[in-house]
PDB file of C-alpha atoms in Angstrom:
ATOM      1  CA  UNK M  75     -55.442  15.239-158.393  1.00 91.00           C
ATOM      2  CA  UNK M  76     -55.364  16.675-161.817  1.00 92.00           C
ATOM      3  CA  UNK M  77     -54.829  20.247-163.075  1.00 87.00           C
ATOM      4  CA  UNK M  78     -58.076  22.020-163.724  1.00 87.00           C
ATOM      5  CA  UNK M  79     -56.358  22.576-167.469  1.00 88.00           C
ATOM      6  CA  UNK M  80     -56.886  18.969-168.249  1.00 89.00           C
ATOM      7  CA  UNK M  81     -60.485  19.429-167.837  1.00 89.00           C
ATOM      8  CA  UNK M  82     -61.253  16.030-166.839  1.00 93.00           C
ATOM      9  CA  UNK M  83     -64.863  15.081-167.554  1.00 96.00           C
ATOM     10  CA  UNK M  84     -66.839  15.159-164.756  1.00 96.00           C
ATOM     11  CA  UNK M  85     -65.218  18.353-163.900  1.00 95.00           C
ATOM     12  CA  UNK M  86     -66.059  19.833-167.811  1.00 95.00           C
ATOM     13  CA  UNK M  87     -69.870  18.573-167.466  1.00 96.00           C
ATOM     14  CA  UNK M  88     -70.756  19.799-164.104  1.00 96.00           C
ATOM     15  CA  UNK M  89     -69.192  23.777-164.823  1.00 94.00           C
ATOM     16  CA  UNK M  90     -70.986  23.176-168.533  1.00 95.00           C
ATOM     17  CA  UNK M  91     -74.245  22.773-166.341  1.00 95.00           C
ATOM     18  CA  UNK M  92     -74.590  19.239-168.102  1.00 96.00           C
ATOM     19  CA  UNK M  93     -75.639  17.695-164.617  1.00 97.00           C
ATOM     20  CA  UNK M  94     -77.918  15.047-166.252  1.00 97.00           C
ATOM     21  CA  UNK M  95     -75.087  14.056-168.593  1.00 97.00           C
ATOM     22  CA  UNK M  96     -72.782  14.336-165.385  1.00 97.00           C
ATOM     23  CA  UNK M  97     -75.099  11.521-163.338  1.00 97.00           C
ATOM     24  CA  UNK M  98     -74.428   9.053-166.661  1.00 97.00           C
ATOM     25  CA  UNK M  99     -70.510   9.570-166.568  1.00 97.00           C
ATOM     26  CA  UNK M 100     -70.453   9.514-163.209  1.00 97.00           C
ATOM     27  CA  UNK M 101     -72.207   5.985-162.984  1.00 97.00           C
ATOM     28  CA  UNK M 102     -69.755   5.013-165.511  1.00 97.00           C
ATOM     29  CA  UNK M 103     -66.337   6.388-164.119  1.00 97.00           C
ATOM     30  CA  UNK M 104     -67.584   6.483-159.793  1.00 97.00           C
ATOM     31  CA  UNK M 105     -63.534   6.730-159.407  1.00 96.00           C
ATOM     32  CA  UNK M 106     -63.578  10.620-160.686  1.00 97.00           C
ATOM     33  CA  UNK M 107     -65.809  11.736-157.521  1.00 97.00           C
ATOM     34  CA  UNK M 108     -62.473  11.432-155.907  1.00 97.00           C
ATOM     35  CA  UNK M 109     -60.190  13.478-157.975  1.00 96.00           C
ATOM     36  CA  UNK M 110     -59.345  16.906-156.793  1.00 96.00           C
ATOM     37  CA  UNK M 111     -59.098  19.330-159.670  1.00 94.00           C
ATOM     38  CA  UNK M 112     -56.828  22.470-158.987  1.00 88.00           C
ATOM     39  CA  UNK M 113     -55.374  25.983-160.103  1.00 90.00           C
ATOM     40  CA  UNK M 114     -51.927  26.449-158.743  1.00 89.00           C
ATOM     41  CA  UNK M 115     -50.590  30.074-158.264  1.00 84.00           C
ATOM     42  CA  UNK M 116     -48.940  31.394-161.723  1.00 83.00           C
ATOM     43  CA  UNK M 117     -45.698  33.139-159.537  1.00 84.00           C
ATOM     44  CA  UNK M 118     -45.605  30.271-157.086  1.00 83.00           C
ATOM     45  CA  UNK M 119     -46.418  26.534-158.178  1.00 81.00           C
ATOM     46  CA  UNK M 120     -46.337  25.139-154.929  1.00 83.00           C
ATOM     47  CA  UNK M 121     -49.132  26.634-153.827  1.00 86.00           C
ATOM     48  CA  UNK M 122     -52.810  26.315-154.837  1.00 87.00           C
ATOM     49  CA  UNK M 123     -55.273  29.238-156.162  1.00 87.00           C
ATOM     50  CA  UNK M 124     -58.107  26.867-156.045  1.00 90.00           C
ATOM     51  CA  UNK M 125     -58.416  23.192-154.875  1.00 93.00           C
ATOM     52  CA  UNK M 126     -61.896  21.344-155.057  1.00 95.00           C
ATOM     53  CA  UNK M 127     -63.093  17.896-155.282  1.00 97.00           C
ATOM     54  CA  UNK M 128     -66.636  17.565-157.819  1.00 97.00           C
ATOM     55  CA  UNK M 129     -68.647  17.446-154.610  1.00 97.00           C
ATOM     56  CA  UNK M 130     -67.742  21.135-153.425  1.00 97.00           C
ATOM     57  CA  UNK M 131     -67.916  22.114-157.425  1.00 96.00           C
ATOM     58  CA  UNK M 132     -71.294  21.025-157.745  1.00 97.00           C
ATOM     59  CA  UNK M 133     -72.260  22.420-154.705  1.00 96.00           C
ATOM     60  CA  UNK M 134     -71.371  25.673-155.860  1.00 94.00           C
ATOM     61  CA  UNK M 135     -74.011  26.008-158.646  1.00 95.00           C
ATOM     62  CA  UNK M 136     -76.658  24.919-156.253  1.00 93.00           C
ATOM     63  CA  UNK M 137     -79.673  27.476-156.851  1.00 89.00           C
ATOM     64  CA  UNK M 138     -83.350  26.630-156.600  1.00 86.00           C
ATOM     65  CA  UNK M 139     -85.364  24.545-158.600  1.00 86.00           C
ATOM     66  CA  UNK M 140     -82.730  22.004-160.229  1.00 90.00           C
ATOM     67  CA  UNK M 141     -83.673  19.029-159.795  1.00 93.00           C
ATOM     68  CA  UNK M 142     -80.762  17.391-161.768  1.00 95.00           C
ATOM     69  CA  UNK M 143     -77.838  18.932-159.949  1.00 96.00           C
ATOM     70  CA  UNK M 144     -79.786  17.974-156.853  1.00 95.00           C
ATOM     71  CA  UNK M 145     -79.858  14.389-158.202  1.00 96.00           C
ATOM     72  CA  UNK M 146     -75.666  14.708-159.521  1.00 97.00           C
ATOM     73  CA  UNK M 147     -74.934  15.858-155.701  1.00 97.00           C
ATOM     74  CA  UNK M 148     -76.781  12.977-154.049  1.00 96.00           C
ATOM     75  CA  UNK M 149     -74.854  10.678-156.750  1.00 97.00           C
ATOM     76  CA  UNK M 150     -71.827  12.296-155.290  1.00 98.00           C
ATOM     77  CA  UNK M 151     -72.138  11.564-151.700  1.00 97.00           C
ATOM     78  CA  UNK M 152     -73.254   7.967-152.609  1.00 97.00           C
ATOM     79  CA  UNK M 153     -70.241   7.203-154.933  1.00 97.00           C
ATOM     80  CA  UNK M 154     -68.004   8.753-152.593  1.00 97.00           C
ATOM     81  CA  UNK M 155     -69.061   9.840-149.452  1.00 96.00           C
ATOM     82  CA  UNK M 156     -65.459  11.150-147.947  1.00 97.00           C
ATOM     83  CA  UNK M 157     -65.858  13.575-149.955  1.00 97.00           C
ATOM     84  CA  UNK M 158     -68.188  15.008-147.252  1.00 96.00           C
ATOM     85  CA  UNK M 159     -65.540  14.943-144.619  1.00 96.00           C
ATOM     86  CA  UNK M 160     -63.167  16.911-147.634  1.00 96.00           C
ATOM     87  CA  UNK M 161     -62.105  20.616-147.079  1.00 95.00           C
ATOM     88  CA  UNK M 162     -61.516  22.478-150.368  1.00 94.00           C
ATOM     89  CA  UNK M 163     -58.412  24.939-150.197  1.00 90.00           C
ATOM     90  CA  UNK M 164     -59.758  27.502-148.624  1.00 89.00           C
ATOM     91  CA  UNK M 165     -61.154  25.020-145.063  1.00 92.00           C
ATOM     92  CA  UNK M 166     -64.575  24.586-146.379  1.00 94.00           C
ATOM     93  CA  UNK M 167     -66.549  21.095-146.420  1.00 95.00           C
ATOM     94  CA  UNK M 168     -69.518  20.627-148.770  1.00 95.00           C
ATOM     95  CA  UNK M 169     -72.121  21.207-146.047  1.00 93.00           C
ATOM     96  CA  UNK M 170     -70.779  24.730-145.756  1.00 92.00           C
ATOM     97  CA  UNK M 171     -70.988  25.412-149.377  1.00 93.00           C
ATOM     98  CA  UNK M 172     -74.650  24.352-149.993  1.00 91.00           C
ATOM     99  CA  UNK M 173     -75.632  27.078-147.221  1.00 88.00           C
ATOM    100  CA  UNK M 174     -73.811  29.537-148.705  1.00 87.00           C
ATOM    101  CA  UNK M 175     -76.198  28.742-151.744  1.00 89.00           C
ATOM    102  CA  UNK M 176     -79.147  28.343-149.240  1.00 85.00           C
ATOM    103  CA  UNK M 177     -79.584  24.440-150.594  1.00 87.00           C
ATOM    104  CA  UNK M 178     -82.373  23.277-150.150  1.00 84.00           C
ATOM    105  CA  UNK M 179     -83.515  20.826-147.171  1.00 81.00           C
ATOM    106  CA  UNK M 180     -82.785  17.585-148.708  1.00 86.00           C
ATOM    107  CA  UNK M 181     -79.205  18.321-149.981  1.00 90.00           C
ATOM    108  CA  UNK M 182     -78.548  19.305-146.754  1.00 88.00           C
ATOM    109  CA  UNK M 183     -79.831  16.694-145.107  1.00 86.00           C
ATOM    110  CA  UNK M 184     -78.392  14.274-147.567  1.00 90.00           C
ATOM    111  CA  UNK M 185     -74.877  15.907-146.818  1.00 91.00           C
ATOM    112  CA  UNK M 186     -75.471  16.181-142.874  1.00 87.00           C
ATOM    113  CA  UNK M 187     -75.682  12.099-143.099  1.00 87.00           C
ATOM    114  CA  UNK M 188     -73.162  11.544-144.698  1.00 90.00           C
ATOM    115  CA  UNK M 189     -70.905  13.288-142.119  1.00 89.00           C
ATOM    116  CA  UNK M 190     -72.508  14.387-138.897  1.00 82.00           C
ATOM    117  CA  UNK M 191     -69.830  15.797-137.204  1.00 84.00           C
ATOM    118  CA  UNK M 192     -69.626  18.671-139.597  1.00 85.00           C
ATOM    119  CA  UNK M 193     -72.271  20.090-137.181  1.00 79.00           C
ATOM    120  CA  UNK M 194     -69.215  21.811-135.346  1.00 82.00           C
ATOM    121  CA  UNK M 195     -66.807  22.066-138.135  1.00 89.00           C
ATOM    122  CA  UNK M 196     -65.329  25.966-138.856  1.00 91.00           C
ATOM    123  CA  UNK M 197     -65.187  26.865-142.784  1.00 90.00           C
ATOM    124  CA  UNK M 198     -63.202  29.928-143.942  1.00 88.00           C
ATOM    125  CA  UNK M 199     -65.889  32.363-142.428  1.00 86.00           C
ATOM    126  CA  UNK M 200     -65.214  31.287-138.679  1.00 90.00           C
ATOM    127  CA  UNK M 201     -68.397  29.505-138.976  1.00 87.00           C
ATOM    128  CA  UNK M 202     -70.340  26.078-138.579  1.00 85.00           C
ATOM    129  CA  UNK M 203     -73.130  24.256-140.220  1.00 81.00           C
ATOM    130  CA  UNK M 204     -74.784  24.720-136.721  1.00 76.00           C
ATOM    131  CA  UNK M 205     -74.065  28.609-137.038  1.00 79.00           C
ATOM    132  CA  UNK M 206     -75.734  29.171-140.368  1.00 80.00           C
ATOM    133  CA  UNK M 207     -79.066  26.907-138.907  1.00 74.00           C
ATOM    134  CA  UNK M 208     -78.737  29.681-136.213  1.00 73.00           C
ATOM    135  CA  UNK M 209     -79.101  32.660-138.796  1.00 77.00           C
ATOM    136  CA  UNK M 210     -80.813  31.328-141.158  1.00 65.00           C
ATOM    137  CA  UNK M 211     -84.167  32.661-139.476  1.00 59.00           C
ATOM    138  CA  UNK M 212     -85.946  29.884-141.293  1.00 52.00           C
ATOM    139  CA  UNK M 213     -87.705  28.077-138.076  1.00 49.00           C
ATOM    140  CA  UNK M 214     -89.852  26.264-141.128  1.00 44.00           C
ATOM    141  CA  UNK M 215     -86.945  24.869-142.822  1.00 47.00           C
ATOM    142  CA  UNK M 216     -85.216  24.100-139.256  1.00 43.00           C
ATOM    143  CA  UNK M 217     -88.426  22.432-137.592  1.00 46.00           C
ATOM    144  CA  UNK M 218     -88.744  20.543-141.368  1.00 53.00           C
ATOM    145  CA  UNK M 219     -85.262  19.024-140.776  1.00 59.00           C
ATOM    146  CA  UNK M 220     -86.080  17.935-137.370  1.00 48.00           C
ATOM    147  CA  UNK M 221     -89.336  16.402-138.582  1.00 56.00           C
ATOM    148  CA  UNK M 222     -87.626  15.132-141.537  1.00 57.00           C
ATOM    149  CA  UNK M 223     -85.106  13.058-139.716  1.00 51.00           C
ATOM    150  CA  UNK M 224     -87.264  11.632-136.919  1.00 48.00           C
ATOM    151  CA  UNK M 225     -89.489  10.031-139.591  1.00 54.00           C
ATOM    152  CA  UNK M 226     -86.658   8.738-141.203  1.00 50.00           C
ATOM    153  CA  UNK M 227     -85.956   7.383-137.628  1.00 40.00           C
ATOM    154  CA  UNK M 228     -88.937   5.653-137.268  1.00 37.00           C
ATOM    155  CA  UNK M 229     -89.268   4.181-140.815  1.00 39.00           C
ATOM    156  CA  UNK M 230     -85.509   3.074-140.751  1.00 40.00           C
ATOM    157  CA  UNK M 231     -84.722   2.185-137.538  1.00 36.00           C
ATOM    158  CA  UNK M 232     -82.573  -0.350-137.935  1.00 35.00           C
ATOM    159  CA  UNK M 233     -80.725   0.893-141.366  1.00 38.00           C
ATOM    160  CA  UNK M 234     -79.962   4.219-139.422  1.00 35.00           C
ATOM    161  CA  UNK M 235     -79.021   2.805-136.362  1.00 37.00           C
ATOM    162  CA  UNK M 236     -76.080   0.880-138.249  1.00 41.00           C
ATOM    163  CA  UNK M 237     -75.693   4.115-139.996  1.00 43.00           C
ATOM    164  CA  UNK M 238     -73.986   5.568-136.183  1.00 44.00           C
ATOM    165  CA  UNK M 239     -77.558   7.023-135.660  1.00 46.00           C
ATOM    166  CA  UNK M 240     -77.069   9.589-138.237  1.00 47.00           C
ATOM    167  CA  UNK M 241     -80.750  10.590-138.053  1.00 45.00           C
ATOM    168  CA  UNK M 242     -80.302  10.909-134.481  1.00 45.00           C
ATOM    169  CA  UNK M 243     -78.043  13.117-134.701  1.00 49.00           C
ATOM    170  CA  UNK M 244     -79.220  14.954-137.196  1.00 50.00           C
ATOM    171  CA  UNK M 245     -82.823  14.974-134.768  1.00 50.00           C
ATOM    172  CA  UNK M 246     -81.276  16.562-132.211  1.00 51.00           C
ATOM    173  CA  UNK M 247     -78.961  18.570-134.161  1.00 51.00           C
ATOM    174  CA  UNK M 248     -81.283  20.819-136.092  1.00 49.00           C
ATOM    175  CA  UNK M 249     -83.768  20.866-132.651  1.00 47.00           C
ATOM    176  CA  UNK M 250     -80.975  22.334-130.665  1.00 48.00           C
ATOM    177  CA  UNK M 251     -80.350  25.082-133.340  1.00 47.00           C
ATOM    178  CA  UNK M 252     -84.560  25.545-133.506  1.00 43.00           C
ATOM    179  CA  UNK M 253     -84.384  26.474-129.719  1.00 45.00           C
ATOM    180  CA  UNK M 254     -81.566  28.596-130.718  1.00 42.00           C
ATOM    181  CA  UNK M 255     -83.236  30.463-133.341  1.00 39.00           C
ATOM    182  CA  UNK M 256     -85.973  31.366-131.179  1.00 39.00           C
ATOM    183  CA  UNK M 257     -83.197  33.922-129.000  1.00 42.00           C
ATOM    184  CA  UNK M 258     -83.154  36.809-130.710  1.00 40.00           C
ATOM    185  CA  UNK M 259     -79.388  37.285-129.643  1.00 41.00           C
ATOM    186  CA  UNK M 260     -78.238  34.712-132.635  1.00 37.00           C
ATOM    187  CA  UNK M 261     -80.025  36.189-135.279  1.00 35.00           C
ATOM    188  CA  UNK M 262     -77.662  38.379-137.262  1.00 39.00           C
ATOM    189  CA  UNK M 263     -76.693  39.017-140.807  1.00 37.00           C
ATOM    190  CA  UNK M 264     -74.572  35.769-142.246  1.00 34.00           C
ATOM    191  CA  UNK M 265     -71.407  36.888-143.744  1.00 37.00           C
ATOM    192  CA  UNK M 266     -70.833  35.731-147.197  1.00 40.00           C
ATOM    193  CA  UNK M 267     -67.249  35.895-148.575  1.00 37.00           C
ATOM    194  CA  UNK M 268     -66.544  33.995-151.476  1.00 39.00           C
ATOM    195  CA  UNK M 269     -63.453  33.093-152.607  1.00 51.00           C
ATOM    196  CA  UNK M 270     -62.743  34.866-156.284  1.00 53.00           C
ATOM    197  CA  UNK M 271     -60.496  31.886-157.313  1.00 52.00           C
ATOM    198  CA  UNK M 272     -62.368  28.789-156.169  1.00 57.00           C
ATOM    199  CA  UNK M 273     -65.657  30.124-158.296  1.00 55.00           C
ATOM    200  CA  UNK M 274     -64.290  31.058-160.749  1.00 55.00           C
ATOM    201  CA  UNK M 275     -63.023  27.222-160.951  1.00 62.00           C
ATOM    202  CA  UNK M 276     -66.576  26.109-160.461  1.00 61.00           C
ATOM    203  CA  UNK M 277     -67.537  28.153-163.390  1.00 57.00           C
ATOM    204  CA  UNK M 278     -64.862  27.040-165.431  1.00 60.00           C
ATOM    205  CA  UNK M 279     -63.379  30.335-166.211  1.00 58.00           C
ATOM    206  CA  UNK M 280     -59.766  29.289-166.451  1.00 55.00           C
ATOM    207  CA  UNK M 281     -57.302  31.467-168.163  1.00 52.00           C
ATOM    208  CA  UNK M 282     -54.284  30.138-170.425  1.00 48.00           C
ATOM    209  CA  UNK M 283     -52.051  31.674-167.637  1.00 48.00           C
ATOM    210  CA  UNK M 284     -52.803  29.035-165.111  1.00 49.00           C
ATOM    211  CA  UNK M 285     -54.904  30.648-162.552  1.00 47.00           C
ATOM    212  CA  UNK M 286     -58.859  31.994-162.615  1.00 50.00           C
ATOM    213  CA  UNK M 287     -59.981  34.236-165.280  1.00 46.00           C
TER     214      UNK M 287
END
């Protein structure tokens, strides 16, 4: 891990927005997907303000249309897909992240793969991936996800099978939450607390003090 201070590259050229320029290091330095970058508390160094790996940075400037970081977070998983499994400091994984920032159906399909257990996984607002599917009240994007991963069933059969059946999973996963959405009962307004310190490291707002601007 590395202090955010340090400003390691990767970390400097995805909160500079450079996400193109971010795919080329990345290709040339795959090690840094790995490297947590953190703010420790200025009263108490022992504990952290902010602790992310490039994965849940990037996911944090997820907004539409942007292509590039969409390409830089795909990169990610593929250079170093335990990153998906990776809670930041505050009990989030990736997954949870990207629909905060209402990702887009690709990213999180390409993050669901890479760990499909994070269907039932809690982040910091007492909820799951399978939750925010629930409240989303987007059957199109849910029955699109489903669709999605049964072609990728049928035209990968064998790939996905070795895979654990990730697009099996990920099938039945976003059907279940489809026949979910259709109660009435689970729709309700998601909550969405975000934690000051953490995006403020995403953004690279770091003050000479050692701790988020």
């Amino acid at each position: 891990e590395i202090d955010a201070h340090e400003k390691p590259t990767l970390f400097r050229l995805i909160v500079s927005k450079k996400f193109q320029a971010a795919i080329v290091w990345l290709d040339a330095n795959p090690d840094e997907a790995s490297i947590w970058v953190y703010l420790r508390h200025p009263n108490d160094r022992s504990r952290y303000i902010a602790r992310q790996l490039p994965i849940h940075i990037a996911c944090l400037h997820i907004k539409p249309g942007n292509p590039e970081l969409n390409d830089l977070i795909k990169r990610l998983v593929a250079v170093y897909p335990d990153g998906c499994r990776s809670k930041d400091n505050g009990g989030n994984l990736p997954i949870h992240i990207a629909f905060w920032k209402n990702a887009s159906l690709p990213i999180i399909s390409t993050l669901f793969k890479a760990y499909t257990s994070s269907a039932d996984i809690l982040d910091e607002n007492n909820k799951t991936p399978q939750n925010y599917f629930r409240e989303s009240g987007n059957e199109g994007k849910i029955e699109a996800l489903a669709d999605q991963s049964e072609n990728d069933t049928v035209t990968n059969n064998i790939s996905y099978r070795r895979e654990n059946g990730s697009a099996f999973k990920l099938s039945a996963f976003a059907k279940k939450s489809l026949c979910s959405l259709r109660d009435p009962s689970v729709r309700e307004k998601r909550g969405n607390s975000y934690r000051h310190a953490r995006m403020q490291l995403a953004a690279g707002n770091i003050s000479d003090r050692g701790h988020a601007a």
